[in-house]
Short mmCIF file of C-alpha atoms in Angstrom, two decimals:
data_model
loop_
_atom_site.label_atom_id
_atom_site.label_comp_id
_atom_site.label_asym_id
_atom_site.label_seq_id
_atom_site.Cartn_x
_atom_site.Cartn_y
_atom_site.Cartn_z
CA MET A 1 8.23 -28.92 29.90
CA LYS A 2 6.16 -31.48 31.72
CA LEU A 3 2.90 -32.30 30.05
CA GLN A 4 -0.21 -33.89 31.41
CA THR A 5 -0.27 -37.69 31.69
CA GLU A 6 -3.62 -38.30 33.28
CA LYS A 7 -6.83 -37.95 31.30
CA ILE A 8 -8.49 -34.55 31.64
CA HIS A 9 -12.16 -33.89 30.92
CA ILE A 10 -12.69 -30.47 29.49
CA LEU A 11 -16.08 -28.85 28.93
CA CYS A 12 -15.81 -26.18 26.26
CA PHE A 13 -18.63 -23.63 25.79
CA PHE A 14 -19.56 -22.17 22.41
CA ASP A 15 -22.03 -19.55 21.43
CA ASN A 16 -22.14 -20.97 17.90
CA ASP A 17 -20.58 -23.68 15.75
CA LYS A 18 -18.71 -21.07 13.65
CA GLY A 19 -17.60 -17.51 13.94
CA ARG A 20 -15.02 -15.49 15.85
CA ASP A 21 -15.18 -17.39 19.23
CA PHE A 22 -15.20 -20.70 17.50
CA GLU A 23 -11.97 -19.85 15.65
CA ILE A 24 -10.36 -18.56 18.90
CA LEU A 25 -11.06 -21.80 20.70
CA MET A 26 -10.23 -24.45 18.08
CA PRO A 27 -6.33 -24.25 18.17
CA VAL A 28 -6.40 -24.25 21.96
CA LEU A 29 -8.61 -27.36 22.06
CA TYR A 30 -6.12 -29.00 19.62
CA TYR A 31 -3.35 -28.22 21.99
CA ALA A 32 -5.35 -29.68 24.91
CA GLU A 33 -6.13 -32.96 23.14
CA LYS A 34 -2.67 -33.43 21.50
CA TYR A 35 -0.42 -32.47 24.42
CA LEU A 36 -2.47 -32.48 27.66
CA ASN A 37 -4.28 -35.85 27.28
CA ALA A 38 -7.63 -34.09 27.30
CA VAL A 39 -11.05 -35.28 26.28
CA THR A 40 -13.12 -32.27 25.22
CA GLU A 41 -16.89 -32.01 25.30
CA ASN A 42 -18.88 -29.28 23.63
CA ALA A 43 -21.54 -27.27 25.33
CA PHE A 44 -23.86 -24.47 24.18
CA ILE A 45 -23.42 -21.23 26.03
CA PHE A 46 -27.13 -20.98 27.08
CA ASP A 47 -26.96 -24.51 28.74
CA ILE A 48 -25.06 -23.52 31.86
CA ASP A 49 -26.51 -26.53 33.69
CA LYS A 50 -24.25 -28.71 31.53
CA ILE A 51 -21.55 -28.01 34.12
CA ARG A 52 -23.64 -29.82 36.78
CA ARG A 53 -24.51 -32.70 34.47
CA ALA A 54 -20.97 -33.20 32.98
CA LYS A 55 -18.95 -32.42 36.13
CA PRO A 56 -15.80 -31.67 34.08
CA ASP A 57 -12.29 -31.16 35.39
CA LEU A 58 -12.02 -27.84 33.55
CA VAL A 59 -14.24 -25.39 31.76
CA ILE A 60 -12.94 -23.46 28.77
CA LEU A 61 -14.38 -20.23 27.36
CA ALA A 62 -13.60 -17.80 24.58
CA ASN A 63 -14.05 -15.00 27.09
CA THR A 64 -15.72 -14.27 30.46
CA ILE A 65 -17.04 -10.77 29.88
CA GLY A 66 -18.64 -10.68 26.42
CA SER A 67 -22.18 -11.63 27.47
CA GLU A 68 -24.08 -12.39 30.62
CA ASN A 69 -23.87 -16.11 29.97
CA HIS A 70 -20.03 -15.97 29.62
CA HIS A 71 -19.86 -14.38 33.01
CA LEU A 72 -22.35 -16.71 34.63
CA ILE A 73 -20.53 -19.81 33.31
CA ALA A 74 -17.23 -18.75 34.76
CA LYS A 75 -18.77 -17.86 38.05
CA TYR A 76 -20.87 -21.09 38.42
CA ALA A 77 -17.87 -23.32 37.55
CA SER A 78 -15.49 -21.41 39.90
CA GLU A 79 -17.92 -21.35 42.82
CA ASN A 80 -18.34 -25.15 42.48
CA GLY A 81 -14.58 -25.86 42.54
CA ILE A 82 -14.03 -26.25 38.81
CA LYS A 83 -11.09 -24.46 37.19
CA VAL A 84 -11.81 -21.99 34.37
CA PHE A 85 -9.45 -21.22 31.52
CA ALA A 86 -10.57 -18.37 29.33
CA LEU A 87 -9.22 -16.37 26.39
CA ILE A 88 -10.28 -12.92 25.21
CA SER A 89 -12.52 -12.38 22.23
CA GLU A 90 -12.00 -8.66 21.87
CA GLY A 91 -8.38 -8.25 22.83
CA ASN A 92 -7.65 -5.13 20.84
CA PHE A 93 -9.11 -2.74 23.36
CA ARG A 94 -8.22 0.93 23.91
CA THR A 95 -5.90 1.72 26.84
CA ASN A 96 -6.94 5.35 27.30
CA GLY A 97 -9.55 4.64 29.96
CA THR A 98 -12.59 4.36 27.78
CA PHE A 99 -12.70 0.58 27.61
CA ASN A 100 -14.86 -1.28 30.10
CA TYR A 101 -12.59 -4.26 30.78
CA TRP A 102 -15.15 -5.83 33.15
CA GLY A 103 -17.84 -6.05 30.54
CA TYR A 104 -20.75 -8.23 31.82
CA ASN A 105 -18.72 -9.27 34.80
CA THR A 106 -20.69 -7.08 37.27
CA ASP A 107 -18.98 -8.83 40.28
CA LYS A 108 -15.64 -7.43 39.20
CA ILE A 109 -14.00 -10.67 40.28
CA ILE A 110 -11.74 -12.61 37.99
CA TYR A 111 -12.93 -16.21 38.04
CA GLN A 112 -10.55 -17.74 35.46
CA GLU A 113 -7.01 -18.84 36.24
CA TYR A 114 -5.37 -16.47 33.73
CA VAL A 115 -6.32 -13.36 31.76
CA CYS A 116 -4.81 -14.24 28.38
CA LEU A 117 -3.93 -10.91 26.81
CA TRP A 118 -3.24 -10.32 23.17
CA SER A 119 -0.45 -7.79 23.40
CA GLN A 120 2.08 -6.27 25.68
CA ARG A 121 0.23 -2.97 25.34
CA THR A 122 -2.92 -4.36 26.84
CA LYS A 123 -1.07 -6.36 29.45
CA ASP A 124 0.80 -3.30 30.70
CA PHE A 125 -2.53 -1.43 30.87
CA LEU A 126 -4.34 -4.08 32.97
CA LEU A 127 -1.37 -4.53 35.26
CA LYS A 128 -1.72 -0.87 36.21
CA GLU A 129 -5.51 -1.04 36.41
CA LEU A 130 -5.77 -4.28 38.31
CA PRO A 131 -2.48 -4.79 40.28
CA ARG A 132 -4.17 -7.23 42.68
CA TYR A 133 -4.51 -9.67 39.76
CA ALA A 134 -0.97 -9.15 38.45
CA ASP A 135 -0.21 -12.88 38.77
CA LYS A 136 -3.09 -13.77 36.49
CA MET A 137 -2.13 -11.31 33.63
CA VAL A 138 -0.23 -13.18 30.90
CA LEU A 139 0.70 -12.47 27.36
CA THR A 140 -0.41 -15.18 24.85
CA GLY A 141 -1.20 -13.28 21.57
CA ALA A 142 -4.46 -13.71 19.75
CA THR A 143 -5.14 -17.42 19.03
CA GLY A 144 -7.79 -16.71 16.50
CA PHE A 145 -5.35 -15.15 14.16
CA ASP A 146 -3.10 -18.27 14.07
CA ARG A 147 -5.34 -19.85 11.47
CA TYR A 148 -3.98 -17.38 8.82
CA LYS A 149 -0.58 -19.10 9.11
CA ILE A 150 -1.91 -22.66 9.41
CA TYR A 151 -5.19 -23.34 7.59
CA LYS A 152 -6.00 -23.84 3.91
CA PHE A 153 -8.70 -21.50 2.63
CA GLU A 154 -11.22 -21.72 -0.22
CA THR A 155 -10.24 -20.39 -3.63
CA LYS A 156 -12.11 -17.66 -5.48
CA GLU A 157 -13.08 -20.16 -8.20
CA SER A 158 -14.59 -22.61 -5.79
CA PHE A 159 -16.45 -19.99 -3.83
CA LEU A 160 -17.95 -18.32 -7.01
CA LYS A 161 -19.00 -21.80 -8.32
CA ARG A 162 -20.87 -22.54 -5.06
CA TYR A 163 -22.89 -19.35 -5.52
CA ASN A 164 -23.33 -19.65 -9.25
CA LEU A 165 -21.39 -16.50 -9.80
CA GLU A 166 -18.63 -17.78 -12.05
CA LYS A 167 -19.15 -14.97 -14.50
CA PHE A 168 -17.36 -12.58 -12.18
CA LYS A 169 -13.55 -12.44 -12.26
CA LYS A 170 -13.18 -9.39 -9.92
CA VAL A 171 -14.21 -9.58 -6.33
CA ILE A 172 -14.23 -6.78 -3.66
CA GLY A 173 -15.11 -7.56 -0.13
CA TYR A 174 -16.59 -5.15 2.42
CA ALA A 175 -16.73 -5.83 6.21
CA GLY A 176 -19.78 -4.09 7.74
CA TRP A 177 -19.54 -1.78 10.71
CA ALA A 178 -21.97 -1.73 13.58
CA PHE A 179 -24.35 0.80 12.02
CA GLY A 180 -27.10 -1.76 12.58
CA LYS A 181 -27.04 -0.94 16.34
CA LEU A 182 -28.79 2.37 15.50
CA HIS A 183 -31.92 0.46 14.54
CA ASN A 184 -32.69 -1.77 17.52
CA SER A 185 -33.25 -0.86 21.16
CA SER A 186 -30.44 -3.10 22.63
CA GLY A 187 -27.94 -1.58 20.14
CA LEU A 188 -28.98 1.95 21.09
CA THR A 189 -28.58 1.12 24.73
CA GLU A 190 -25.04 -0.15 24.11
CA ILE A 191 -24.14 3.09 22.24
CA ARG A 192 -25.59 5.29 25.10
CA ASN A 193 -23.83 3.28 27.81
CA THR A 194 -20.55 3.47 25.90
CA HIS A 195 -20.64 7.16 25.02
CA LYS A 196 -22.54 8.55 28.04
CA GLU A 197 -23.05 12.31 27.71
CA ASN A 198 -21.81 12.26 24.11
CA ALA A 199 -24.22 9.54 23.05
CA GLU A 200 -26.71 11.69 21.12
CA ALA A 201 -24.00 13.36 19.12
CA ARG A 202 -22.43 9.90 18.41
CA ILE A 203 -25.87 8.61 17.21
CA LYS A 204 -26.37 11.55 14.89
CA TRP A 205 -22.84 11.10 13.51
CA MET A 206 -23.41 7.39 12.92
CA HIS A 207 -26.58 8.05 11.03
CA GLU A 208 -24.79 10.50 8.82
CA GLN A 209 -21.91 8.13 8.16
CA GLN A 210 -24.24 5.26 7.38
CA THR A 211 -25.95 7.26 4.64
CA LEU A 212 -22.62 8.36 3.21
CA ILE A 213 -21.15 4.95 3.12
CA GLU A 214 -24.21 3.50 1.57
CA ASP A 215 -24.06 6.14 -1.18
CA ILE A 216 -20.28 5.48 -1.86
CA LEU A 217 -20.93 1.71 -2.02
CA ARG A 218 -23.97 2.13 -4.28
CA LYS A 219 -22.01 4.30 -6.86
CA ALA A 220 -19.16 1.77 -6.86
CA ILE A 221 -21.53 -1.13 -7.37
CA GLU A 222 -23.42 0.60 -10.18
CA ASN A 223 -20.28 1.71 -11.95
CA ASN A 224 -18.50 -1.56 -11.75
CA PRO A 225 -21.04 -4.07 -12.99
CA ASP A 226 -18.34 -6.66 -13.86
CA THR A 227 -17.20 -6.72 -10.25
CA LEU A 228 -18.80 -8.80 -7.49
CA PHE A 229 -19.13 -6.93 -4.20
CA ILE A 230 -19.41 -9.18 -1.19
CA LEU A 231 -20.99 -7.28 1.63
CA LYS A 232 -20.66 -8.96 5.05
CA ARG A 233 -22.84 -7.87 7.90
CA HIS A 234 -21.07 -7.15 11.21
CA PRO A 235 -21.71 -10.08 13.54
CA ASN A 236 -22.57 -7.98 16.58
CA GLU A 237 -24.78 -5.28 15.03
CA ILE A 238 -27.89 -7.02 16.28
CA HIS A 239 -28.49 -9.55 19.03
CA PRO A 240 -29.25 -12.99 17.84
CA HIS A 241 -32.67 -13.16 19.43
CA LEU A 242 -33.90 -10.30 17.28
CA THR A 243 -35.51 -11.30 14.00
CA GLN A 244 -36.19 -7.89 12.50
CA ARG A 245 -35.02 -6.96 9.05
CA ASP A 246 -31.46 -5.78 8.86
CA ASN A 247 -30.92 -2.03 8.68
CA ASN A 248 -27.37 -1.01 7.96
CA GLU A 249 -25.12 0.59 5.31
CA MET A 250 -25.48 -2.50 2.98
CA ILE A 251 -28.94 -3.86 3.19
CA ASN A 252 -30.45 -1.47 0.52
CA LEU A 253 -27.87 -2.70 -1.94
CA GLU A 254 -28.46 -6.45 -1.84
CA GLN A 255 -30.81 -6.41 -4.85
CA TYR A 256 -28.03 -5.46 -7.27
CA PRO A 257 -27.01 -8.41 -9.53
CA ASN A 258 -23.32 -7.92 -8.66
CA VAL A 259 -23.77 -7.90 -4.91
CA LEU A 260 -23.68 -10.84 -2.48
CA TYR A 261 -24.98 -9.82 0.93
CA LEU A 262 -24.07 -12.21 3.72
CA ARG A 263 -24.97 -12.41 7.38
CA ASN A 264 -23.51 -15.44 9.08
CA GLU A 265 -23.32 -17.82 6.17
CA GLU A 266 -19.58 -17.57 5.60
CA ALA A 267 -16.51 -17.21 7.79
CA VAL A 268 -14.75 -13.90 7.32
CA HIS A 269 -11.57 -15.70 6.43
CA THR A 270 -13.29 -17.33 3.45
CA LEU A 271 -14.40 -13.90 2.19
CA ILE A 272 -10.93 -12.38 2.59
CA SER A 273 -9.47 -15.37 0.77
CA VAL A 274 -11.68 -14.91 -2.33
CA SER A 275 -11.46 -11.10 -2.47
CA ASP A 276 -9.07 -9.06 -4.56
CA ILE A 277 -9.44 -6.00 -2.37
CA TRP A 278 -10.73 -5.92 1.26
CA THR A 279 -12.63 -2.89 2.42
CA ALA A 280 -14.47 -1.57 5.46
CA PHE A 281 -15.47 1.56 7.33
CA GLU A 282 -13.34 0.37 10.19
CA SER A 283 -12.55 -3.21 11.13
CA THR A 284 -9.87 -5.45 12.68
CA THR A 285 -10.57 -7.79 9.77
CA THR A 286 -7.96 -5.68 7.84
CA ILE A 287 -5.36 -7.24 10.15
CA GLU A 288 -6.72 -10.64 9.23
CA ALA A 289 -6.31 -9.73 5.56
CA TRP A 290 -2.68 -8.68 6.08
CA MET A 291 -2.01 -11.95 7.90
CA MET A 292 -3.47 -14.12 5.13
CA LYS A 293 -2.08 -12.71 1.94
CA ASP A 294 -0.74 -9.69 0.01
CA ILE A 295 -4.04 -7.91 -0.31
CA PRO A 296 -4.76 -4.17 -0.44
CA THR A 297 -7.10 -2.93 2.33
CA ILE A 298 -9.17 0.23 2.12
CA PHE A 299 -11.12 2.15 4.76
CA ILE A 300 -14.05 4.10 3.34
CA ASN A 301 -14.14 7.17 5.71
CA PRO A 302 -16.14 10.20 4.68
CA ASP A 303 -15.16 11.61 8.04
CA VAL A 304 -11.75 10.60 9.23
CA ASN A 305 -11.92 12.59 12.50
CA PHE A 306 -13.26 10.10 15.03
CA VAL A 307 -11.82 8.04 17.91
CA ARG A 308 -10.64 4.79 16.33
CA ASP A 309 -8.22 1.88 16.54
CA ILE A 310 -4.82 2.22 15.12
CA ASN A 311 -5.54 -0.06 12.16
CA TYR A 312 -6.11 2.93 9.86
CA LYS A 313 -2.43 3.75 9.89
CA GLY A 314 -1.63 0.63 7.91
CA THR A 315 -4.42 0.86 5.36
CA VAL A 316 -5.46 3.05 2.43
CA ILE A 317 -8.16 5.68 3.35
CA VAL A 318 -10.71 7.06 0.83
CA LYS A 319 -13.14 9.80 1.68
CA SER A 320 -15.43 9.68 -1.39
CA TYR A 321 -16.61 7.51 -4.22
CA TYR A 322 -14.21 9.12 -6.62
CA GLU A 323 -11.25 8.32 -4.51
CA PHE A 324 -12.56 4.82 -3.97
CA GLN A 325 -13.02 4.29 -7.73
CA ALA A 326 -9.50 5.59 -8.42
CA LYS A 327 -8.07 2.90 -6.15
CA ILE A 328 -10.19 0.19 -7.71
CA ASN A 329 -8.99 1.30 -11.19
CA GLU A 330 -5.40 1.40 -10.05
CA PHE A 331 -5.54 -2.21 -8.68
CA TYR A 332 -7.23 -3.74 -11.68
CA SER A 333 -4.87 -2.04 -14.11
CA THR A 334 -1.56 -2.52 -12.22
CA GLY A 335 -2.26 -5.36 -9.84
CA GLN A 336 -1.59 -3.32 -6.76
CA ILE A 337 -2.45 -0.13 -4.90
CA SER A 338 0.92 1.73 -4.61
CA GLU A 339 -0.13 3.47 -1.33
CA MET A 340 -0.11 0.17 0.48
CA PHE A 341 3.66 -0.08 -0.14
CA GLU A 342 4.57 3.37 1.20
CA GLN A 343 7.21 2.75 3.92
CA ASN A 344 5.20 4.40 6.69
CA LYS A 345 2.29 2.05 6.03
CA ILE A 346 4.56 -1.03 5.83
CA GLU A 347 6.11 -0.14 9.17
CA ALA A 348 2.66 0.74 10.65
CA ARG A 349 1.34 -2.69 9.75
CA LYS A 350 4.22 -4.41 11.53
CA GLN A 351 3.66 -2.30 14.64
CA ILE A 352 -0.08 -2.78 14.52
CA ILE A 353 0.24 -6.59 14.49
CA LYS A 354 2.50 -6.36 17.56
CA ASP A 355 0.26 -3.86 19.38
CA VAL A 356 -3.05 -5.57 18.52
CA ILE A 357 -2.52 -9.36 18.24
CA GLY A 358 0.92 -9.66 19.86
CA PHE A 359 2.45 -12.18 17.44
CA GLY A 360 1.82 -13.00 13.79
CA ASP A 361 3.81 -16.27 13.69
CA GLY A 362 0.96 -18.76 14.18
CA PHE A 363 2.29 -19.81 17.56
CA ASN A 364 -0.27 -17.96 19.85
CA HIS A 365 -2.20 -21.17 20.62
CA ILE A 366 1.06 -22.67 21.89
CA ARG A 367 1.65 -19.65 24.16
CA ALA A 368 -1.90 -19.96 25.41
CA GLY A 369 -1.38 -23.73 25.70
CA TYR A 370 1.45 -23.17 28.09
CA TYR A 371 -0.83 -21.48 30.50
CA LEU A 372 -3.55 -24.07 29.88
CA ASN A 373 -0.99 -26.64 31.00
CA GLN A 374 -0.20 -24.60 34.11
CA THR A 375 -3.96 -24.61 34.84
CA VAL A 376 -4.25 -28.38 34.31
CA LYS A 377 -1.34 -29.03 36.67
CA LYS A 378 -3.63 -27.65 39.46
CA ILE A 379 -6.30 -30.22 38.77
CA LYS A 380 -6.77 -33.67 40.20
CA PRO A 381 -8.30 -35.54 37.20
CA GLY A 382 -11.57 -37.38 37.98
CA GLN A 383 -12.14 -35.55 41.23
CA LYS A 384 -15.83 -35.69 42.08
CA HIS A 385 -17.31 -32.20 42.30
CA LYS A 386 -20.48 -31.66 44.33
CA ILE A 387 -22.16 -29.07 42.12
CA LYS A 388 -25.10 -27.22 43.64
CA ILE A 389 -28.07 -27.18 41.32
CA ASN A 390 -29.12 -23.70 40.03
CA TYR A 391 -32.78 -24.00 39.19
CA LEU A 392 -32.69 -21.22 36.61
CA TYR A 393 -29.95 -23.04 34.66
CA PHE A 394 -31.80 -26.30 35.08
CA PHE A 395 -34.98 -24.71 33.75
CA ARG A 396 -33.04 -23.37 30.73
CA TYR A 397 -31.78 -26.83 30.00
CA LEU A 398 -35.33 -28.30 30.09
CA LEU A 399 -36.46 -25.47 27.80
CA LEU A 400 -33.76 -26.28 25.28
CA LYS A 401 -34.30 -30.05 25.53
CA THR A 402 -38.10 -29.97 25.28
CA GLY A 403 -38.32 -27.09 22.85
CA SER A 404 -35.89 -28.77 20.30
CA ILE A 405 -38.31 -31.69 20.14
CA PHE A 406 -41.10 -29.42 18.82
CA TYR A 407 -38.87 -26.88 17.02
CA ILE A 408 -39.99 -25.96 13.51
CA LYS A 409 -38.25 -22.83 12.50
CA SER A 410 -40.86 -21.63 9.98
CA LEU A 411 -43.57 -22.00 12.56
CA PHE A 412 -41.60 -20.40 15.50
CA LEU A 413 -40.86 -17.35 13.30
CA LYS A 414 -44.57 -16.71 13.02
CA LEU A 415 -45.28 -16.88 16.79
CA PRO A 416 -44.40 -13.68 18.71
CA LYS A 417 -43.44 -15.40 21.92
CA PHE A 418 -41.35 -18.04 20.17
CA LYS A 419 -39.50 -16.23 17.41
CA LYS A 420 -36.97 -14.74 19.87
CA THR A 421 -35.92 -18.37 20.68
CA VAL A 422 -35.13 -19.32 17.10
CA TRP A 423 -31.46 -18.55 17.52
CA LEU A 424 -31.22 -20.86 20.56
CA PHE A 425 -32.65 -23.88 18.76
CA ASP A 426 -30.69 -23.18 15.61
CA ARG A 427 -27.48 -23.28 17.57
CA PHE A 428 -28.22 -25.64 20.49
CA LYS A 429 -26.89 -28.81 18.98
CA LEU A 430 -23.62 -27.22 17.57
CA LYS A 431 -23.91 -29.57 14.63
CA ASN A 432 -21.03 -28.22 12.65
CA ILE A 433 -18.26 -28.45 15.27
CA GLU A 434 -17.01 -32.00 14.85
CA PHE A 435 -16.83 -31.71 11.06
CA VAL A 436 -14.84 -28.46 11.14
CA LYS A 437 -12.75 -29.61 14.03
CA ASN A 438 -11.52 -32.63 12.14
CA LYS A 439 -10.56 -30.40 9.20
CA TYR A 440 -8.81 -27.82 11.27
CA PHE A 441 -6.99 -30.44 13.41
CA SER A 442 -5.54 -31.93 10.23
CA TYR A 443 -4.12 -28.46 9.28
CA LEU A 444 -2.69 -28.09 12.78
CA ASP A 445 -1.14 -31.54 12.65
CA ASP A 446 0.68 -30.54 9.44
CA PHE A 447 1.79 -27.23 10.88
CA HIS A 448 3.08 -28.79 14.11
CA LYS A 449 4.98 -31.40 12.18
CA GLU A 450 6.49 -28.96 9.76
CA ASN A 451 7.65 -26.78 12.56
CA ASN A 452 8.70 -29.61 14.86
CA ILE A 453 6.53 -28.18 17.62
CA TYR A 454 6.40 -31.32 19.79
CA GLU A 455 10.18 -31.59 20.11
CA PHE A 456 10.33 -27.81 20.62
CA MET A 457 7.89 -27.88 23.54
CA LYS A 458 9.49 -30.89 25.21
CA LYS A 459 12.74 -29.02 25.56
CA LEU A 460 11.18 -25.93 26.95
CA ASN A 461 10.83 -25.23 30.60
CA ALA A 462 8.82 -22.44 32.20
CA ARG A 463 11.69 -20.01 32.19
CA ILE A 464 12.36 -20.40 28.47
CA ILE A 465 8.65 -20.17 27.52
CA LYS A 466 8.26 -16.96 29.50
CA THR A 467 11.32 -15.49 27.80
CA ILE A 468 9.90 -16.28 24.35
CA ILE A 469 6.48 -15.01 25.34
#
């Protein structure tokens, strides 16, 4: 496998300096810097004009359809002769025709070099749906899940000490669902656009489930005062520009002394790491839990009859507080929940990992790296791009640059016309990236050395890689 020898300038766009997309991108950037002789530069997703100012050889994105900005970045770069390499943030999509695989890409044109799919299941689906783009459809696996085989995570003791909660020895984590979308206009619009003529029935059902879930969690919290319940808000239940009070299945429980309610303060992998049991209404974080360690996962589903992802087949399901409490009691008395070890659930988890994230070996960033290298081979490093100015993007840049000089969060939150911009100025400088990047890269160095990755890749040619992939 021939790797890049000339220096490549990569501009990588982030929507935050932590979270899902950040985790997806980090191992790929490691590959770029270690094996493709790349210099990477960070850019905030709202600052699309950075493409004009930086004139990179290549733009990298976590996805090209998840927001209007993702789409506009890919389009602007491509139309100005700059290659785009993108991953997929939500790669576990349904293949029954209900998933809008274009998302915010209203042009319905693929601007990136490859569509990096998580699983053979989703690749086969898109090959049938978009045959004209067959040469762009590739199987890489989900790079964000590699970290569970590579990184070192915080211990329960360290975490509890940080929050002055050392008195608790038992910890149950809960990953919030998107019930919060019911309580803001943009969320309701998403629900109606997704469910069309069934939207009102869906909204009614969601309200009912939110109330039931809250009641089950409340009883568990009240009846297990020696157990800390970590309740994690769903990251996409409300758009970041909205500053209204949360309204979901957890918010009314945050006042209990054995509850820690978190929004974006902690990475989900940290919370899984410190939990004894991982729970949710429905969430792909159960797969993350299976990848990280031997931990029981529970779905709390008062109503099990709804269209859902296949994750439920590998996890324990409870319909009521009494069933939930029985599983809690079983775990803390025996050290396990026996239902997790039923053969059908063990086999289901293996199949789910294959169907959802493709591979659970920690090598997905290398599979993606192969196609990143194929993209880099098409680039002439240092080529001067004449990038046409887009005055809207330039105005946005000036807004960020000027506004950050005067930004005082407490003041902006009090001003109606400014409080919607708080998320922009909080994230604009991406302050945390370099610190976390250095930590993650050291873990990746160890993993690559232990697995002799460099020698492995040098011996591979395109045919062998495609066979493995």
